[in-house]
Amino acid sequence: MFKDTHAFSGFSVDDIPRAKTFYNQILGLNVTEENGMLTLHLAGGANVLVYPKGAQHTPASFTILNFPVDNVDRAVDELTRRGVTFERYNQPDLKTDEKGIARDSGAPTIAWFKDPAGNILSVMES
């Protein structure tokens, strides 16, 4: 039924102008705005809708976007210079180093951070 549709994902934020600044100026994505919503234009032609929920917004408790990178350390360093703070975990099944990078030999090297609305994103080594 939907095999030929151009499906897309979406998530909410509490402040569209702040989200636009973050996704465009901090992360460097091509972002357009129409009807009070944003579209993130990702490499490869994928688009993600970002819509406002204001005070009703609840941040996602899971990773909503993963950005594959060649080198997580370099990506973390650059994003840190741009003001991004990385999450730190010290749980039995999830530990990150002082930079916020998880380096588990059985999983990809990955680091998590949040957008201004509290949604979780990651950079992961591809």
Coordinates of N, CA, C and O in Angstrom, one line a residue:
M1 N 0.8 -1.2 0.0 CA 0.0 0.0 0.0 C 0.9 1.3 0.0 O 0.5 2.2 -0.7
F2 N 1.9 1.3 0.8 CA 2.7 2.5 0.9 C 4.1 2.4 0.3 O 4.9 3.3 0.4
K3 N 4.3 1.3 -0.4 CA 5.7 1.1 -0.9 C 6.2 2.2 -1.8 O 7.4 2.4 -1.9
D4 N 5.4 2.9 -2.5 CA 5.9 4.0 -3.4 C 5.7 5.4 -2.8 O 5.9 6.3 -3.5
T5 N 5.3 5.5 -1.6 CA 5.1 6.8 -1.0 C 6.4 7.3 -0.5 O 7.4 6.5 -0.2
H6 N 6.6 8.6 -0.4 CA 7.8 9.2 0.1 C 7.6 9.6 1.6 O 7.3 10.7 1.9
A7 N 7.6 8.6 2.4 CA 7.4 8.8 3.8 C 8.5 9.6 4.5 O 9.6 9.7 3.9
F8 N 8.2 10.2 5.6 CA 9.2 11.0 6.3 C 8.9 11.0 7.7 O 7.8 10.6 8.2
S9 N 9.9 11.3 8.5 CA 9.8 11.3 10.0 C 9.6 12.7 10.5 O 9.9 13.7 9.7
G10 N 9.2 12.8 11.7 CA 9.0 14.1 12.3 C 9.1 14.1 13.8 O 9.0 13.0 14.4
F11 N 9.4 15.2 14.4 CA 9.4 15.3 15.9 C 9.1 16.7 16.3 O 9.1 17.6 15.5
S12 N 8.7 16.9 17.5 CA 8.3 18.2 18.0 C 9.4 18.9 18.8 O 10.3 18.3 19.3
V13 N 9.2 20.2 18.8 CA 10.1 21.1 19.6 C 9.2 22.1 20.3 O 8.0 22.3 20.0
D14 N 9.8 22.8 21.3 CA 9.0 23.8 22.0 C 9.2 25.2 21.5 O 8.4 26.1 21.8
D15 N 10.2 25.4 20.6 CA 10.5 26.7 20.1 C 11.1 26.6 18.7 O 12.2 26.3 18.6
I16 N 10.3 26.9 17.7 CA 10.7 26.8 16.3 C 11.9 27.7 16.0 O 12.9 27.2 15.4
P17 N 11.9 29.0 16.3 CA 13.1 29.8 16.0 C 14.4 29.3 16.6 O 15.4 29.3 16.0
R18 N 14.3 28.9 17.9 CA 15.5 28.3 18.5 C 16.0 27.0 17.8 O 17.2 26.8 17.6
A19 N 15.0 26.2 17.5 CA 15.3 24.9 16.8 C 16.0 25.3 15.4 O 16.9 24.6 15.0
K20 N 15.4 26.2 14.7 CA 16.0 26.6 13.4 C 17.4 27.0 13.5 O 18.3 26.6 12.7
T21 N 17.7 27.9 14.5 CA 19.1 28.3 14.7 C 20.0 27.2 15.0 O 21.1 27.0 14.4
F22 N 19.6 26.3 15.9 CA 20.4 25.1 16.3 C 20.7 24.2 15.1 O 21.8 23.9 14.8
Y23 N 19.6 23.8 14.4 CA 19.8 22.8 13.3 C 20.5 23.4 12.1 O 21.3 22.8 11.4
N24 N 20.3 24.7 11.8 CA 21.0 25.4 10.7 C 22.4 25.9 11.1 O 23.3 25.5 10.4
Q25 N 22.5 26.7 12.1 CA 23.8 27.3 12.4 C 24.7 26.5 13.2 O 25.9 26.6 13.0
I26 N 24.2 25.7 14.1 CA 25.1 24.8 14.9 C 25.5 23.5 14.2 O 26.6 23.2 14.1
L27 N 24.4 22.8 13.7 CA 24.7 21.6 13.1 C 25.0 21.7 11.6 O 25.5 20.8 10.9
G28 N 24.6 22.8 11.0 CA 25.0 23.1 9.6 C 24.0 22.4 8.6 O 24.4 22.2 7.4
L29 N 22.8 22.1 9.0 CA 21.9 21.5 8.1 C 21.1 22.5 7.2 O 21.0 23.7 7.7
N30 N 20.7 22.1 6.1 CA 19.8 23.0 5.3 C 18.4 22.9 5.9 O 17.9 21.8 6.0
V31 N 17.9 24.0 6.3 CA 16.6 24.1 7.0 C 15.7 25.1 6.3 O 16.1 26.2 6.0
T32 N 14.5 24.6 6.0 CA 13.5 25.6 5.5 C 12.3 25.7 6.4 O 12.1 24.8 7.2
E33 N 11.6 26.8 6.4 CA 10.5 27.0 7.2 C 9.3 27.3 6.4 O 9.3 28.1 5.5
E34 N 8.2 26.7 6.7 CA 6.9 26.9 6.0 C 5.8 26.6 7.0 O 5.8 25.5 7.6
N35 N 4.8 27.4 7.0 CA 3.6 27.3 7.8 C 3.9 27.0 9.3 O 3.3 26.2 10.0
G36 N 5.0 27.7 9.8 CA 5.3 27.5 11.2 C 6.1 26.3 11.6 O 6.3 26.0 12.7
M37 N 6.4 25.5 10.5 CA 7.2 24.2 10.8 C 8.5 24.3 10.0 O 8.6 25.0 9.1
L38 N 9.4 23.4 10.4 CA 10.7 23.3 9.8 C 10.8 22.0 9.0 O 10.2 21.0 9.4
T39 N 11.6 22.1 7.9 CA 12.0 20.8 7.3 C 13.5 20.8 7.3 O 14.2 21.7 6.9
L40 N 14.1 19.7 7.9 CA 15.5 19.5 7.8 C 15.8 18.7 6.6 O 15.2 17.6 6.4
H41 N 16.6 19.2 5.7 CA 17.0 18.5 4.4 C 18.3 17.8 4.7 O 19.3 18.4 4.8
L42 N 18.2 16.5 4.7 CA 19.4 15.7 5.0 C 20.1 15.2 3.8 O 19.4 15.1 2.7
A43 N 21.3 14.8 3.9 CA 22.1 14.3 2.8 C 21.3 13.0 2.3 O 20.8 12.3 3.0
G44 N 21.4 12.8 1.0 CA 20.7 11.6 0.4 C 19.3 11.9 0.0 O 18.6 11.0 -0.4
G45 N 18.8 13.1 0.3 CA 17.4 13.4 -0.1 C 16.3 13.2 1.0 O 15.2 13.5 0.7
A46 N 16.7 12.7 2.1 CA 15.7 12.5 3.2 C 15.3 13.9 3.8 O 16.2 14.8 3.9
N47 N 14.1 14.0 4.2 CA 13.6 15.2 4.9 C 13.0 14.8 6.3 O 12.4 13.7 6.4
V48 N 13.1 15.6 7.3 CA 12.5 15.4 8.6 C 11.7 16.7 8.9 O 12.2 17.8 8.8
L49 N 10.5 16.5 9.3 CA 9.6 17.5 9.7 C 9.8 17.9 11.2 O 9.9 17.0 12.0
V50 N 9.9 19.1 11.5 CA 10.0 19.6 12.9 C 8.9 20.5 13.1 O 8.7 21.5 12.5
Y51 N 8.0 20.1 14.1 CA 6.8 20.9 14.3 C 6.7 21.4 15.7 O 7.2 20.8 16.6
P52 N 6.0 22.5 15.9 CA 5.9 23.1 17.2 C 4.8 22.4 18.1 O 3.7 22.1 17.6
K53 N 5.1 22.3 19.4 CA 4.1 21.8 20.4 C 4.1 22.7 21.6 O 3.3 22.5 22.5
G54 N 5.0 23.7 21.6 CA 5.0 24.7 22.7 C 5.1 24.0 24.0 O 5.9 23.1 24.2
A55 N 4.3 24.5 25.0 CA 4.3 24.0 26.3 C 3.9 22.5 26.4 O 4.3 21.8 27.4
Q56 N 3.3 21.9 25.4 CA 2.9 20.5 25.4 C 4.0 19.6 25.0 O 3.9 18.4 25.1
H57 N 5.1 20.2 24.5 CA 6.3 19.4 24.1 C 6.9 18.6 25.2 O 7.1 19.1 26.3
T58 N 7.1 17.3 24.9 CA 7.9 16.5 25.8 C 9.1 15.9 25.0 O 8.9 15.3 24.0
P59 N 10.3 16.2 25.5 CA 11.4 15.7 24.7 C 11.4 14.1 24.5 O 10.9 13.4 25.4
A60 N 11.8 13.7 23.4 CA 11.9 12.3 23.1 C 12.9 11.6 24.1 O 14.0 12.2 24.4
S61 N 12.6 10.4 24.6 CA 13.5 9.7 25.5 C 14.4 8.7 24.8 O 15.0 7.9 25.4
F62 N 14.4 8.9 23.5 CA 15.2 8.0 22.6 C 15.9 8.9 21.6 O 15.6 10.0 21.4
T63 N 16.9 8.3 20.9 CA 17.6 9.1 19.9 C 16.7 9.3 18.6 O 16.3 8.3 18.0
I64 N 16.5 10.5 18.3 CA 15.6 10.8 17.2 C 16.3 11.0 15.8 O 15.8 10.8 14.8
L65 N 17.6 11.4 15.9 CA 18.4 11.5 14.7 C 19.9 11.0 15.0 O 20.4 11.4 16.0
N66 N 20.4 10.2 14.1 CA 21.8 9.8 14.2 C 22.5 10.3 13.0 O 22.1 10.2 11.9
F67 N 23.7 11.0 13.3 CA 24.5 11.5 12.2 C 25.8 10.7 12.1 O 26.6 10.7 12.9
P68 N 25.9 9.9 11.0 CA 27.1 9.1 10.8 C 28.2 10.1 10.4 O 28.1 11.0 9.6
V69 N 29.4 9.8 11.0 CA 30.6 10.6 10.8 C 31.8 9.7 10.6 O 31.7 8.6 11.1
D70 N 32.8 10.2 10.0 CA 34.0 9.4 9.8 C 34.8 9.3 11.1 O 35.4 8.3 11.4
N71 N 34.7 10.3 12.0 CA 35.5 10.3 13.2 C 34.7 11.0 14.3 O 34.5 12.2 14.3
V72 N 34.2 10.3 15.3 CA 33.4 10.8 16.3 C 34.2 11.8 17.2 O 33.7 12.8 17.5
D73 N 35.5 11.5 17.4 CA 36.3 12.5 18.2 C 36.3 13.9 17.6 O 36.1 14.9 18.3
R74 N 36.5 13.9 16.3 CA 36.6 15.2 15.6 C 35.2 15.9 15.6 O 35.1 17.1 15.9
A75 N 34.1 15.1 15.4 CA 32.8 15.7 15.4 C 32.5 16.2 16.8 O 31.9 17.3 16.9
V76 N 32.8 15.5 17.9 CA 32.5 15.9 19.2 C 33.3 17.2 19.5 O 32.8 18.2 20.1
D77 N 34.6 17.2 19.1 CA 35.4 18.4 19.4 C 34.8 19.6 18.7 O 34.7 20.7 19.3
E78 N 34.4 19.5 17.4 CA 33.8 20.6 16.7 C 32.5 21.1 17.2 O 32.3 22.3 17.4
L79 N 31.6 20.1 17.6 CA 30.3 20.5 18.1 C 30.5 21.1 19.5 O 29.8 22.1 19.9
T80 N 31.5 20.7 20.3 CA 31.7 21.3 21.6 C 32.2 22.7 21.4 O 31.7 23.6 22.2
R81 N 33.0 23.0 20.4 CA 33.5 24.3 20.1 C 32.3 25.2 19.8 O 32.3 26.4 20.0
R82 N 31.2 24.6 19.2 CA 30.0 25.4 18.8 C 29.0 25.5 19.9 O 27.9 26.0 19.7
G83 N 29.4 25.0 21.1 CA 28.5 25.1 22.3 C 27.6 24.0 22.6 O 26.8 24.0 23.5
V84 N 27.8 22.8 21.9 CA 27.0 21.6 22.2 C 27.6 20.9 23.4 O 28.8 20.8 23.5
T85 N 26.8 20.4 24.3 CA 27.2 19.7 25.5 C 26.8 18.2 25.2 O 25.7 17.9 24.9
F86 N 27.7 17.3 25.4 CA 27.5 15.9 25.2 C 27.0 15.2 26.5 O 27.5 15.6 27.6
E87 N 26.2 14.3 26.4 CA 25.6 13.5 27.5 C 26.7 12.6 28.0 O 27.6 12.1 27.3
R88 N 26.7 12.4 29.3 CA 27.7 11.5 30.0 C 26.9 10.4 30.7 O 25.9 10.7 31.4
Y89 N 27.3 9.1 30.4 CA 26.6 8.0 31.0 C 27.6 7.1 31.8 O 28.7 6.9 31.3
N90 N 27.2 6.7 33.0 CA 28.0 5.7 33.7 C 27.1 4.7 34.3 O 26.8 4.7 35.5
Q91 N 26.5 3.9 33.5 CA 25.6 2.8 33.8 C 26.3 1.5 33.5 O 27.2 1.4 32.8
P92 N 25.8 0.4 34.2 CA 26.4 -0.9 33.9 C 26.5 -1.3 32.5 O 27.5 -1.8 32.0
D93 N 25.5 -0.9 31.7 CA 25.5 -1.3 30.3 C 25.8 -0.2 29.3 O 25.8 -0.4 28.1
L94 N 26.1 1.0 29.9 CA 26.4 2.1 29.0 C 27.4 3.1 29.7 O 27.0 3.7 30.7
K95 N 28.6 3.2 29.2 CA 29.6 4.1 29.8 C 30.2 5.0 28.7 O 30.4 4.5 27.6
T96 N 30.3 6.3 29.0 CA 31.0 7.2 28.1 C 32.3 7.7 28.8 O 32.4 7.7 30.0
D97 N 33.2 8.2 28.0 CA 34.4 8.8 28.5 C 34.2 10.2 28.9 O 33.1 10.7 28.8
E98 N 35.3 10.9 29.2 CA 35.2 12.3 29.6 C 34.7 13.3 28.5 O 34.2 14.3 28.8
K99 N 34.7 12.8 27.3 CA 34.2 13.6 26.2 C 32.7 13.3 25.9 O 32.1 14.0 25.1
G100 N 32.2 12.2 26.5 CA 30.9 11.8 26.3 C 30.7 10.8 25.2 O 29.7 10.6 24.6
I101 N 31.8 10.1 24.9 CA 31.9 9.1 23.8 C 31.8 7.7 24.3 O 32.6 7.4 25.2
A102 N 30.9 6.9 23.8 CA 30.9 5.5 24.2 C 31.7 4.7 23.2 O 31.5 4.8 22.0
R103 N 32.7 3.9 23.7 CA 33.6 3.2 22.9 C 33.6 1.7 23.2 O 34.6 1.1 23.5
D104 N 32.4 1.1 23.1 CA 32.2 -0.3 23.3 C 32.6 -1.1 22.1 O 32.2 -0.8 21.0
S105 N 33.5 -2.0 22.2 CA 34.0 -2.8 21.1 C 33.0 -3.6 20.4 O 33.1 -3.9 19.2
G106 N 31.8 -3.8 21.0 CA 30.8 -4.5 20.4 C 29.7 -3.7 19.7 O 28.8 -4.2 19.1
A107 N 29.9 -2.3 19.8 CA 28.9 -1.4 19.2 C 29.7 -0.3 18.5 O 30.9 -0.1 18.7
P108 N 29.0 0.5 17.7 CA 29.7 1.6 17.1 C 30.1 2.7 18.1 O 29.5 2.8 19.1
T109 N 31.2 3.4 17.8 CA 31.6 4.5 18.6 C 30.5 5.6 18.4 O 30.2 6.0 17.3
I110 N 30.0 6.1 19.5 CA 28.8 7.0 19.5 C 28.9 8.0 20.6 O 29.4 7.7 21.7
A111 N 28.3 9.2 20.4 CA 28.2 10.2 21.4 C 26.8 10.9 21.2 O 26.4 11.2 20.1
W112 N 26.1 11.1 22.4 CA 24.8 11.7 22.3 C 24.8 13.1 22.8 O 25.5 13.4 23.8
F113 N 23.9 13.9 22.3 CA 23.7 15.3 22.7 C 22.2 15.6 22.5 O 21.5 14.9 21.9
K114 N 21.8 16.8 23.0 CA 20.4 17.2 22.9 C 20.3 18.5 22.1 O 21.1 19.3 22.2
D115 N 19.1 18.6 21.5 CA 18.8 19.8 20.8 C 18.2 20.8 21.9 O 18.0 20.4 23.0
P116 N 17.9 22.0 21.5 CA 17.4 23.0 22.5 C 16.1 22.6 23.2 O 15.8 23.0 24.3
A117 N 15.3 21.7 22.5 CA 14.1 21.2 23.1 C 14.2 20.0 23.9 O 13.3 19.4 24.5
G118 N 15.5 19.5 24.1 CA 15.8 18.3 24.9 C 15.7 17.0 24.2 O 15.8 15.9 24.8
N119 N 15.5 17.0 22.8 CA 15.4 15.7 22.1 C 16.9 15.2 21.9 O 17.8 16.0 21.8
I120 N 17.0 13.9 21.9 CA 18.3 13.3 21.9 C 18.8 13.0 20.4 O 18.0 12.5 19.6
L121 N 20.0 13.4 20.1 CA 20.6 13.2 18.8 C 22.0 12.5 19.1 O 22.5 12.4 20.2
S122 N 22.6 12.0 18.0 CA 23.9 11.4 18.2 C 24.8 11.6 17.0 O 24.3 11.9 15.8
V123 N 26.1 11.5 17.2 CA 27.1 11.3 16.1 C 27.6 9.9 16.4 O 27.9 9.5 17.5
M124 N 27.7 9.2 15.3 CA 28.2 7.8 15.4 C 29.2 7.5 14.2 O 28.9 8.0 13.1
E125 N 30.2 6.8 14.6 CA 31.2 6.4 13.6 C 30.6 5.5 12.6 O 30.0 4.5 13.0
S126 N 30.8 5.8 11.3 CA 30.3 4.9 10.3 C 31.3 4.0 9.6 O 32.5 4.2 9.8

